[in-house]
Coordinates of C-alpha atoms and ligand atoms in Angstrom, one line a residue:
M1 CA -12.9 19.9 -27.1
N2 CA -12.9 17.9 -23.8
K3 CA -9.7 16.7 -22.1
L4 CA -10.0 13.2 -23.5
D5 CA -10.4 14.4 -27.1
E6 CA -7.5 16.8 -26.6
F7 CA -5.3 13.9 -25.4
L8 CA -6.4 11.6 -28.2
S9 CA -5.4 14.2 -30.8
L10 CA -2.0 14.5 -29.2
A11 CA -1.3 10.7 -28.8
R12 CA -3.0 9.8 -32.1
P13 CA -4.0 6.1 -31.5
S14 CA -5.2 4.3 -34.6
S15 CA -8.5 3.3 -32.9
V16 CA -10.2 3.8 -29.6
L17 CA -12.1 1.2 -27.5
I18 CA -14.3 2.2 -24.6
V19 CA -14.0 -0.6 -22.0
D20 CA -17.4 -0.4 -20.4
D21 CA -18.0 -4.1 -19.7
Y22 CA -16.1 -7.2 -18.6
L23 CA -16.5 -9.0 -21.9
K24 CA -14.2 -6.5 -23.5
V25 CA -11.7 -7.1 -20.7
E26 CA -11.8 -10.8 -21.4
K27 CA -11.0 -10.1 -25.1
L28 CA -8.0 -8.0 -24.0
K29 CA -6.8 -10.9 -21.8
E30 CA -6.8 -13.0 -25.0
R31 CA -4.7 -10.3 -26.7
L32 CA -2.2 -10.4 -23.9
I33 CA -1.7 -14.1 -24.6
S34 CA -1.8 -14.0 -28.4
D35 CA 0.2 -10.7 -29.0
Y36 CA 2.5 -10.4 -25.9
G37 CA 3.6 -14.0 -25.3
F38 CA 2.0 -14.2 -21.9
L39 CA 0.6 -17.5 -20.6
R40 CA -2.9 -18.7 -19.6
L41 CA -2.4 -20.7 -16.5
A42 CA -3.9 -24.1 -15.6
D43 CA -7.0 -22.7 -13.9
Q44 CA -7.9 -21.2 -17.3
T45 CA -8.9 -17.8 -15.8
S46 CA -5.5 -16.6 -14.5
I47 CA -2.6 -15.3 -16.6
W48 CA 1.1 -14.9 -16.2
C49 CA 2.9 -11.8 -17.5
Y50 CA 6.4 -10.5 -17.4
S51 CA 7.8 -7.0 -17.7
H52 CA 10.7 -5.0 -19.2
P53 CA 13.6 -6.0 -17.0
Q54 CA 14.0 -2.4 -15.7
D55 CA 10.4 -1.8 -15.1
V56 CA 9.8 -3.9 -12.0
A57 CA 8.9 -1.5 -9.2
R58 CA 7.6 1.9 -8.5
S59 CA 9.9 4.7 -9.7
E60 CA 10.1 7.3 -7.0
E61 CA 12.8 9.3 -8.9
A62 CA 10.6 9.5 -11.9
T63 CA 7.4 10.5 -10.0
F64 CA 6.5 14.3 -9.9
I65 CA 3.9 16.6 -8.6
A66 CA 3.3 19.6 -10.9
S67 CA 3.4 22.7 -8.7
D68 CA 4.7 26.2 -8.9
F69 CA 5.7 26.1 -5.2
A70 CA 8.4 24.1 -3.4
L71 CA 6.6 21.2 -1.6
G72 CA 9.5 20.2 0.7
P73 CA 11.1 16.8 1.5
Y74 CA 10.2 13.7 -0.5
I75 CA 8.2 15.4 -3.2
N76 CA 9.7 15.9 -6.6
T77 CA 8.2 19.0 -8.0
I78 CA 8.1 20.3 -11.6
S79 CA 6.6 23.6 -12.6
K80 CA 3.2 23.3 -14.2
F81 CA 4.4 25.0 -17.3
E82 CA 7.4 22.7 -17.7
A83 CA 5.1 19.7 -16.8
R84 CA 2.6 20.6 -19.5
N85 CA 5.3 20.9 -22.1
L86 CA 6.9 17.6 -21.0
V87 CA 3.5 15.9 -21.3
K88 CA 3.1 17.3 -24.8
E89 CA 6.6 16.1 -25.8
L90 CA 6.4 12.6 -24.3
F91 CA 2.9 11.8 -25.5
K92 CA 3.1 13.3 -28.9
G93 CA 2.2 10.4 -31.3
S94 CA 3.0 8.0 -28.5
M95 CA -0.1 5.8 -29.4
E96 CA 0.4 5.8 -33.2
N97 CA -0.5 2.4 -34.7
K98 CA -1.9 1.3 -31.4
E99 CA -5.4 1.0 -30.0
A100 CA -6.3 3.2 -27.1
Y101 CA -8.6 2.0 -24.3
I102 CA -10.8 4.2 -22.3
V103 CA -11.6 2.7 -18.9
P104 CA -14.3 4.4 -16.7
Y105 CA -14.1 3.2 -13.1
V106 CA -15.3 3.8 -9.6
M107 CA -13.3 3.8 -6.3
G108 CA -15.2 2.9 -3.2
P109 CA -18.6 1.2 -3.0
S110 CA -20.6 2.6 -6.0
N111 CA -23.6 3.2 -3.7
S112 CA -21.6 5.2 -1.2
K113 CA -21.4 9.0 -0.9
F114 CA -17.6 8.5 -0.2
K115 CA -17.0 7.1 -3.7
R116 CA -15.0 8.8 -6.4
V117 CA -14.8 8.1 -10.1
G118 CA -12.0 8.1 -12.6
I119 CA -11.3 7.5 -16.3
T120 CA -8.0 6.1 -17.6
I121 CA -6.9 6.2 -21.2
T122 CA -4.1 3.7 -21.9
D123 CA -2.5 1.9 -24.8
S124 CA -1.7 -1.1 -22.6
P125 CA -4.1 -4.0 -22.5
Y126 CA -2.1 -5.2 -19.4
V127 CA -3.2 -2.0 -17.6
V128 CA -6.9 -2.5 -18.6
V129 CA -6.9 -6.1 -17.4
N130 CA -5.3 -5.2 -14.0
M131 CA -7.5 -2.1 -13.5
A132 CA -10.6 -4.2 -14.2
I133 CA -9.6 -6.3 -11.1
L134 CA -8.4 -3.5 -8.8
N135 CA -11.2 -1.0 -9.6
K136 CA -14.8 -1.5 -10.7
I137 CA -15.7 -0.6 -14.3
Y138 CA -18.3 2.2 -14.1
P139 CA -19.6 3.5 -17.4
D140 CA -21.4 6.4 -15.5
A141 CA -18.0 8.1 -15.1
L142 CA -18.2 9.0 -18.8
K143 CA -21.4 11.1 -18.4
N144 CA -19.9 14.1 -16.8
F145 CA -16.2 14.9 -16.4
D146 CA -16.6 17.2 -13.4
N147 CA -14.6 15.8 -10.4
V148 CA -13.5 12.8 -12.5
V149 CA -9.8 11.9 -12.0
L150 CA -8.3 11.4 -15.4
G151 CA -5.3 9.1 -16.0
F152 CA -3.3 9.2 -19.2
H153 CA -0.9 6.3 -19.9
S154 CA 1.3 5.2 -22.8
T155 CA 4.0 2.7 -22.9
A156 CA 5.4 4.9 -25.7
S157 CA 8.9 3.7 -26.5
M158 CA 9.6 2.2 -23.1
D159 CA 12.7 4.3 -22.9
M160 CA 13.5 3.9 -19.2
K161 CA 15.3 7.3 -19.2
K162 CA 12.1 8.9 -20.2
K163 CA 9.9 7.1 -17.6
R164 CA 7.7 9.8 -15.9
V165 CA 4.7 9.8 -13.6
I166 CA 3.3 13.3 -13.4
H167 CA 0.4 14.5 -11.2
F168 CA -1.6 17.7 -11.6
T169 CA -3.4 17.5 -8.3
E170 CA -5.6 20.6 -8.7
D171 CA -6.6 19.5 -12.2
L172 CA -7.2 15.9 -11.1
E173 CA -4.9 14.6 -13.9
V174 CA -2.2 11.9 -13.9
Y175 CA 0.2 11.2 -16.8
S176 CA 2.4 8.0 -16.8
V177 CA 4.7 7.2 -19.7
N178 CA 7.5 4.8 -20.7
T179 CA 6.5 2.4 -17.9
N180 CA 4.0 -0.4 -17.5
Y181 CA 4.6 -1.2 -13.8
G182 CA 1.5 -1.4 -11.5
G183 CA 2.2 1.4 -9.0
N184 CA 3.3 3.8 -11.8
V185 CA 0.5 3.2 -14.3
L186 CA -2.7 1.7 -12.7
T187 CA -4.1 5.2 -12.0
G188 CA -6.4 3.9 -9.3
K189 CA -3.6 2.3 -7.4
K190 CA -1.3 5.0 -5.8
C191 CA -1.6 8.0 -8.2
F192 CA -5.4 8.5 -7.6
S193 CA -6.1 6.6 -4.3
L194 CA -3.2 8.3 -2.4
R195 CA -1.6 11.3 -4.2
I196 CA -4.7 12.9 -5.8
A197 CA -7.1 11.7 -3.0
S198 CA -4.9 13.0 -0.2
Y199 CA -4.9 16.4 -1.9
L200 CA -8.7 16.2 -2.2
G201 CA -8.9 15.1 1.4
K202 CA -6.9 18.1 2.5
M203 CA -9.4 20.4 0.6
E204 CA -12.5 18.6 1.8
G205 CA -11.6 17.5 5.4
W206 CA -10.8 13.8 5.0
L207 CA -7.7 11.6 4.7
A208 CA -6.4 9.1 2.1
E209 CA -3.9 6.8 3.7
H210 CA -1.5 3.9 2.8
M211 CA -3.3 1.5 5.2
L212 CA -5.0 -1.8 5.4
I213 CA -8.5 -2.2 7.0
S214 CA -9.4 -5.4 9.0
K215 CA -11.9 -6.6 11.4
I216 CA -11.0 -8.9 14.4
I217 CA -13.7 -11.2 15.4
N218 CA -13.0 -11.7 19.1
P219 CA -14.7 -12.3 22.5
I220 CA -13.8 -8.8 23.9
I221 CA -15.0 -6.0 21.5
N222 CA -17.8 -6.5 19.0
D223 CA -17.1 -5.6 15.4
F224 CA -13.5 -4.4 16.2
T225 CA -11.9 -2.6 13.3
F226 CA -8.3 -1.5 13.0
I227 CA -6.4 0.2 10.2
A228 CA -2.7 -0.1 9.8
A229 CA -0.1 1.8 7.8
L230 CA 3.1 -0.1 6.8
P231 CA 5.5 0.7 4.0
S232 CA 5.3 -1.3 0.8
A233 CA 6.4 -5.0 1.2
C234 CA 6.4 -4.9 5.0
G235 CA 3.5 -7.3 5.6
K236 CA 0.2 -5.2 5.1
T237 CA -1.4 -8.0 3.0
N238 CA -0.3 -10.7 5.5
L239 CA -1.7 -8.6 8.5
A240 CA -4.9 -7.8 6.6
M241 CA -5.7 -11.5 6.1
L242 CA -4.0 -12.9 9.1
A243 CA -4.8 -16.6 9.8
V244 CA -5.0 -17.0 13.6
P245 CA -3.3 -20.0 15.3
L246 CA -5.6 -22.9 16.3
E247 CA -5.3 -21.8 20.0
Y248 CA -7.0 -18.6 19.1
A249 CA -9.4 -20.0 16.5
D250 CA -10.7 -22.4 19.1
R251 CA -11.5 -19.4 21.4
G252 CA -13.5 -17.6 18.7
W253 CA -10.8 -15.4 17.2
S254 CA -10.4 -14.7 13.5
V255 CA -9.4 -11.8 11.2
E256 CA -11.6 -10.6 8.4
T257 CA -10.4 -8.4 5.6
V258 CA -11.8 -5.1 4.3
G259 CA -8.8 -3.9 2.4
D260 CA -5.0 -4.5 2.2
D261 CA -3.5 -1.2 1.0
I262 CA -5.5 1.9 0.8
C263 CA -7.9 3.5 3.4
W264 CA -10.0 6.6 2.9
I265 CA -10.9 8.1 6.3
F266 CA -13.9 10.3 6.8
P267 CA -14.7 12.0 10.1
K268 CA -18.5 11.9 10.5
D269 CA -20.6 12.9 13.5
G270 CA -17.5 12.9 15.7
Q271 CA -16.5 9.4 14.7
L272 CA -14.0 8.0 12.1
R273 CA -15.5 6.1 9.2
V274 CA -13.2 4.3 6.7
I275 CA -13.7 2.7 3.3
N276 CA -11.4 0.6 1.1
P277 CA -11.6 2.3 -2.3
E278 CA -10.2 -0.8 -4.2
Y279 CA -11.8 -3.9 -5.5
G280 CA -8.7 -6.1 -5.5
F281 CA -5.2 -6.7 -4.1
F282 CA -1.8 -6.1 -5.8
G283 CA 0.3 -8.1 -3.4
V284 CA 3.9 -9.2 -3.3
A285 CA 4.3 -12.9 -4.3
P286 CA 7.7 -14.0 -3.0
G287 CA 7.5 -15.3 0.6
T288 CA 3.8 -16.0 0.3
S289 CA 3.0 -19.6 1.1
K290 CA 0.4 -21.8 2.9
R291 CA 2.4 -21.2 6.0
T292 CA 2.9 -17.4 5.8
N293 CA -0.4 -16.4 4.3
P294 CA -2.8 -19.3 3.6
H295 CA -5.7 -17.0 2.9
F296 CA -3.8 -15.2 0.1
M297 CA -2.8 -18.5 -1.3
E298 CA -6.4 -19.6 -1.3
A299 CA -7.4 -16.4 -3.0
F300 CA -5.0 -17.2 -5.9
E301 CA -6.6 -20.6 -6.3
A302 CA -10.0 -19.0 -6.9
G303 CA -8.7 -17.8 -10.3
N304 CA -9.0 -14.6 -12.3
C305 CA -5.6 -13.4 -11.1
V306 CA -2.7 -11.8 -12.9
F307 CA 0.8 -13.0 -11.9
T308 CA 3.5 -10.5 -13.0
N309 CA 7.2 -11.4 -12.9
T310 CA 6.8 -14.6 -10.9
A311 CA 8.3 -17.7 -12.4
V312 CA 6.1 -20.5 -13.9
D313 CA 6.1 -24.2 -13.4
L314 CA 5.8 -25.2 -17.1
D315 CA 4.6 -28.8 -16.4
K316 CA 1.7 -27.7 -14.2
L317 CA 1.2 -24.2 -15.7
E318 CA 1.2 -22.8 -12.2
P319 CA 3.0 -19.8 -10.9
W320 CA 6.1 -20.3 -8.7
W321 CA 8.3 -18.1 -6.5
E322 CA 10.9 -18.2 -3.9
G323 CA 9.3 -18.9 -0.5
I324 CA 6.2 -20.6 -1.9
D325 CA 7.3 -23.8 0.0
K326 CA 7.1 -25.9 -3.1
P327 CA 10.2 -27.5 -4.8
I328 CA 11.8 -25.7 -7.7
P329 CA 9.9 -26.9 -10.8
R330 CA 11.6 -29.3 -13.1
R331 CA 10.7 -27.2 -16.1
L332 CA 10.6 -23.6 -15.2
R333 CA 10.1 -20.2 -16.9
T334 CA 11.9 -17.4 -15.1
W335 CA 10.4 -13.9 -14.6
Q336 CA 12.5 -12.8 -17.5
N337 CA 10.8 -15.4 -19.8
L338 CA 13.7 -17.8 -20.0
D339 CA 12.9 -21.5 -20.0
L340 CA 15.1 -23.7 -17.8
I341 CA 15.2 -27.5 -17.3
E342 CA 16.1 -28.8 -13.8
P343 CA 17.5 -25.3 -13.0
N344 CA 20.5 -24.9 -10.8
P345 CA 19.1 -23.2 -7.7
E346 CA 22.2 -21.0 -7.7
L347 CA 20.9 -19.4 -10.8
G348 CA 17.9 -17.9 -8.9
P349 CA 16.0 -16.0 -7.8
F350 CA 13.7 -17.2 -10.6
A351 CA 10.8 -14.8 -9.6
H352 CA 11.5 -11.1 -9.2
S353 CA 11.6 -10.1 -5.5
N354 CA 8.9 -7.5 -6.3
S355 CA 6.8 -9.8 -8.4
R356 CA 3.1 -9.2 -7.9
V357 CA -0.3 -10.9 -7.9
T358 CA -3.4 -9.0 -8.9
V359 CA -6.4 -10.6 -7.2
P360 CA -10.1 -9.8 -7.1
I361 CA -11.1 -8.9 -3.5
T362 CA -14.0 -11.4 -3.7
N363 CA -11.5 -14.2 -4.0
C364 CA -10.4 -13.6 -0.4
P365 CA -11.6 -16.4 1.8
C366 CA -11.6 -14.2 4.9
L367 CA -13.3 -11.2 3.3
Y368 CA -15.6 -9.4 5.7
K369 CA -19.1 -9.9 4.4
Q370 CA -20.0 -6.2 4.5
W371 CA -16.6 -5.1 3.4
D372 CA -18.2 -2.6 0.9
N373 CA -20.7 -1.1 3.4
P374 CA -21.5 2.2 1.8
N375 CA -21.3 3.9 5.2
G376 CA -17.8 2.6 5.9
H377 CA -16.6 1.1 9.2
L378 CA -16.0 2.7 12.6
V379 CA -12.3 2.6 13.6
H380 CA -11.2 1.4 17.1
A381 CA -7.4 1.3 16.7
I382 CA -4.8 2.8 14.3
I383 CA -1.5 0.9 13.9
F384 CA 1.7 2.2 12.3
G385 CA 4.3 -0.4 11.4
C386 CA 7.8 -0.5 10.1
R387 CA 10.6 -2.9 9.2
R388 CA 13.5 -2.3 11.6
H389 CA 16.1 -4.7 13.0
S390 CA 16.7 -2.3 16.0
G391 CA 15.4 0.9 17.6
M392 CA 11.7 -0.1 17.8
P393 CA 10.0 -2.6 20.1
V394 CA 7.6 -5.2 18.8
V395 CA 4.7 -3.1 20.0
F396 CA 4.0 0.1 22.0
Q397 CA 1.1 2.4 22.4
A398 CA 1.4 6.2 22.1
R399 CA 0.4 8.1 25.2
S400 CA -1.5 10.9 23.5
L401 CA -2.7 12.1 20.1
D402 CA 0.3 14.4 19.8
E403 CA 2.8 11.7 20.6
A404 CA 1.1 9.3 18.1
I405 CA 1.3 11.9 15.4
Y406 CA 5.0 12.6 16.3
F407 CA 5.9 8.9 16.1
A408 CA 4.0 8.5 12.8
T409 CA 5.8 11.4 11.3
M410 CA 9.1 10.0 12.5
L411 CA 8.4 6.5 11.2
K412 CA 11.5 4.9 9.7
S413 CA 11.8 1.7 7.8
E414 CA 14.3 -0.4 6.0
R415 CA 14.0 -0.2 2.2
T416 CA 12.4 -3.1 0.4
S417 CA 12.4 -4.2 -3.3
A418 CA 9.0 -2.5 -3.7
Q419 CA 11.0 0.7 -4.5
E420 CA 13.8 1.0 -7.0
G421 CA 17.0 1.4 -5.1
V422 CA 19.2 -0.3 -2.4
V423 CA 17.4 -2.7 -0.2
G424 CA 17.9 -2.6 3.5
A425 CA 18.9 1.0 4.1
L426 CA 17.0 2.7 6.9
R427 CA 15.0 5.7 5.7
H428 CA 12.4 8.1 7.0
D429 CA 8.9 7.0 5.9
P430 CA 6.4 9.3 7.6
F431 CA 3.0 7.7 8.0
A432 CA 4.3 5.0 5.5
M433 CA 3.4 7.6 2.9
R434 CA 6.9 8.8 1.8
P435 CA 6.4 7.9 -1.9
F436 CA 2.8 9.2 -1.9
F437 CA 2.9 12.7 -0.5
S438 CA 1.4 15.3 -2.8
Y439 CA 1.5 18.4 -0.6
P440 CA 4.0 19.5 2.1
I441 CA 4.4 17.0 5.0
G442 CA 4.1 19.7 7.6
E443 CA 0.6 20.6 6.2
Y444 CA -0.2 17.0 6.0
V445 CA 0.6 16.5 9.7
S446 CA -1.5 19.6 10.7
H447 CA -4.4 18.2 8.7
W448 CA -4.1 14.9 10.6
L449 CA -4.2 16.8 13.9
S450 CA -7.2 18.9 12.9
V451 CA -9.2 15.8 11.7
F452 CA -8.5 13.9 14.9
R453 CA -9.1 16.9 17.2
S454 CA -12.6 17.2 15.7
L455 CA -13.5 13.7 16.9
K456 CA -15.7 12.9 19.9
E457 CA -14.4 9.3 20.1
Q458 CA -10.6 8.9 19.7
P459 CA -9.2 5.6 18.4
L460 CA -6.0 4.4 20.2
F461 CA -2.7 4.5 18.4
F462 CA -0.1 1.7 18.4
F463 CA 3.2 1.1 16.7
V464 CA 4.5 -2.4 15.7
N465 CA 7.7 -3.8 14.3
W466 CA 7.7 -7.5 13.5
F467 CA 11.3 -7.3 12.3
K468 CA 13.4 -6.7 15.5
K469 CA 16.5 -8.8 15.6
D470 CA 18.8 -10.1 18.5
S471 CA 22.5 -9.6 18.6
N472 CA 22.9 -12.8 16.5
G473 CA 20.8 -11.3 13.7
Q474 CA 17.8 -13.6 14.5
F475 CA 14.3 -12.2 14.5
V476 CA 13.0 -12.0 18.1
W477 CA 9.3 -12.3 17.0
P478 CA 7.9 -15.2 14.9
G479 CA 5.4 -12.9 13.0
F480 CA 2.6 -14.0 10.7
G481 CA -0.3 -15.7 12.5
E482 CA 1.3 -15.1 15.9
N483 CA 0.8 -11.4 15.4
I484 CA -2.7 -12.0 16.7
R485 CA -1.1 -12.0 20.2
I486 CA -0.1 -8.4 19.7
L487 CA -3.6 -7.6 18.3
E488 CA -5.2 -9.2 21.4
W489 CA -3.2 -6.9 23.7
I490 CA -4.3 -3.9 21.5
I491 CA -8.0 -5.0 21.8
K492 CA -7.5 -5.4 25.6
R493 CA -6.1 -1.8 25.8
C494 CA -9.0 -0.5 23.7
A495 CA -11.5 -2.3 26.0
C496 CA -9.6 -0.9 29.1
R497 CA -9.1 -4.5 30.3
V498 CA -5.4 -4.2 31.1
S499 CA -3.1 -1.5 32.4
A500 CA 0.3 -0.9 30.8
R501 CA 3.9 -0.2 31.6
E502 CA 5.1 3.3 30.8
T503 CA 8.6 3.6 29.2
F504 CA 10.3 6.7 27.9
Y505 CA 8.8 6.1 24.5
G506 CA 5.2 5.1 25.4
Y507 CA 3.2 2.2 26.9
I508 CA 4.2 -1.4 26.5
P509 CA 2.4 -4.5 27.8
C510 CA 2.9 -5.7 31.4
E511 CA 4.5 -9.1 31.1
E512 CA 1.4 -10.8 32.6
D513 CA -1.0 -9.1 30.2
I514 CA 0.4 -10.4 26.9
N515 CA 0.2 -14.0 25.7
L516 CA 3.7 -14.4 24.3
P517 CA 4.7 -17.5 22.3
P518 CA 7.0 -19.8 24.4
S519 CA 10.0 -19.2 22.2
T520 CA 10.1 -15.4 22.8
S521 CA 11.7 -13.3 25.5
Y522 CA 9.8 -10.3 26.9
S523 CA 12.9 -8.3 27.5
Q524 CA 14.2 -8.9 24.0
L525 CA 10.9 -7.9 22.5
F526 CA 10.6 -4.6 24.3
E527 CA 14.0 -3.4 25.3
I528 CA 15.2 -0.2 23.5
D529 CA 18.7 1.1 24.0
P530 CA 18.2 4.6 25.5
E531 CA 21.4 5.9 24.0
A532 CA 20.3 4.9 20.5
F533 CA 16.9 6.4 21.2
E534 CA 18.6 9.7 22.2
D535 CA 20.6 9.7 19.0
E536 CA 17.5 9.1 17.1
L537 CA 15.8 12.1 18.7
D538 CA 18.7 14.2 17.6
E539 CA 18.4 13.0 14.1
N540 CA 14.6 13.6 14.3
Q541 CA 15.3 17.2 15.2
V542 CA 17.2 17.6 11.9
F543 CA 14.2 16.1 10.0
L544 CA 11.8 18.4 11.8
E545 CA 13.8 21.4 10.9
A546 CA 13.7 20.2 7.2
L547 CA 9.9 20.4 7.3
G548 CA 10.4 24.1 7.7
S549 CA 7.7 26.5 8.7
S550 CA 4.9 24.1 7.8
G551 CA 6.0 21.6 10.5
P552 CA 3.5 22.0 13.4
N553 CA 4.7 23.1 16.8
E554 CA 3.1 20.1 18.5
L555 CA 5.9 17.9 17.0
L556 CA 8.6 20.1 18.5
R557 CA 6.9 20.0 21.9
V558 CA 6.7 16.2 21.8
Q559 CA 10.3 16.1 20.8
S560 CA 11.5 18.1 23.8
Y561 CA 9.1 16.2 26.2
L562 CA 10.7 12.9 25.0
K563 CA 14.2 14.2 25.6
D564 CA 13.2 15.3 29.1
Q565 CA 11.7 11.8 29.8
L566 CA 14.9 10.2 28.7
Q567 CA 17.0 12.4 30.9
N568 CA 14.8 11.6 33.9
Ligands
LIG7 O1 4.0 -1.1 -6.3 S1 2.8 -0.6 -5.9 O2 2.8 0.8 -5.6 O3 1.7 -0.9 -6.9 C1 2.3 -1.4 -4.5 C2 3.1 -0.9 -3.3 O4 4.3 -0.7 -3.4 O5 2.5 -0.8 -2.2
LIG8 MN1 1.0 -0.2 -1.0

């Protein structure tokens, strides 16, 4: 018996449908409307869905890697024996009286040697409809199960206490149960594209990262590609589709998107090639507007989207959320499926703060034409970003590979509503990968160093923070389209067009080399309190020690170098 049959005899669905074409997906979309009370929106191709009120974000506490070894900080482990028993217990009869759907799919361009395939079995039509946007249906995956990543999902009883997302990295299997939230259940999203893929990357010499991929069309470097890691809900989608201000557009600048969330990185002939393994976006809705991300708004208008946990304007049958820059609808359905007439704004928010939109990548008006080039894209710059009101300048460049890896490991960011838990608290988020590590962080860092040391052409490394605030709590940087000014400096650095000012933490722009918006203050953007930095180094020391013996010595060397710099 193969693994799929074994699973089916455990979960016992009443019937099984192989979803090997998009017509079947359309039928399931109908089912979502007729059986689940979701809405078809005015464009006729998009739908609105809502979730269980406690199933609205990724569940880090409920996410596990099955391993018989301790994997260190940020990885919940469960022994393989215990995990197998738990799977048997949680899935036993979980699909009784339900239909099971088998979804074969591909990640990456299907004509690329970098591609990977997966099969997901689920009892949730919502999962099928979303996966059919984010991944490409690929019936060939069913021919041979070798190297296929298997995802098993059941909403079971939706008992939130029994929510689990369990990964067997070596066996290429993921089990999600008692949840129906994107990042927990769309296997291709984080479970495969980051946790399983980064494990595969470690074994095979490549990297799977929580990064966007974009091109900048510009007059300085031809075909400039950057990749950028930012924690969830810190602006990856906005940066990936940045709409440049007129002043830049007139001079031939624009940004074109390759991907907004996941980047698979392959060293090849001494260079770095990257692909986006996804076929769609799963972006945060609140805060998205014609002003903040006109390209994403335009992508929604092209249809075939799934809006989850947004509100709905019932007169226009259009989605609505806080920050959309449209008045609160007269007749509104809230994210919890409550209908209100002329709602009192104080009763809001009406959309959940982590409400999401699932969008086909081809809807993106600024999509790079050859986004799915089977050979990938050559990387010029790597950016790490975070959300911090203090302690990090708006941009700096790392002085060396070791320092870049040090700062990426020590990345900290304020918590957002993309994770369950208290919003705003500063937490370590190494490489913006904290929720997605599947093997020890020290080994992960060593793997990064070995991949980059093998290159003949090194990309440059930059760190950005759009969220720095002044002493009155006001943001010092306008963000959004204006971020192109920072990217322009990055391109100039990559082209060796400008020198830089060295500080104790790295290189920052000389005032005359960066085109700052008139409302900003150079010193406010770049000043870092040395005492706070020193405290942070001390705190980093504790973090480094927690990585234990797997933490590479390079990080300790950078740590003491930075301390010396500060004292001088
Ligand atoms: O919630 S998801 O994991 O699907 C998206 C994200 O948090 O980046
Ligand atoms: Mn993400």
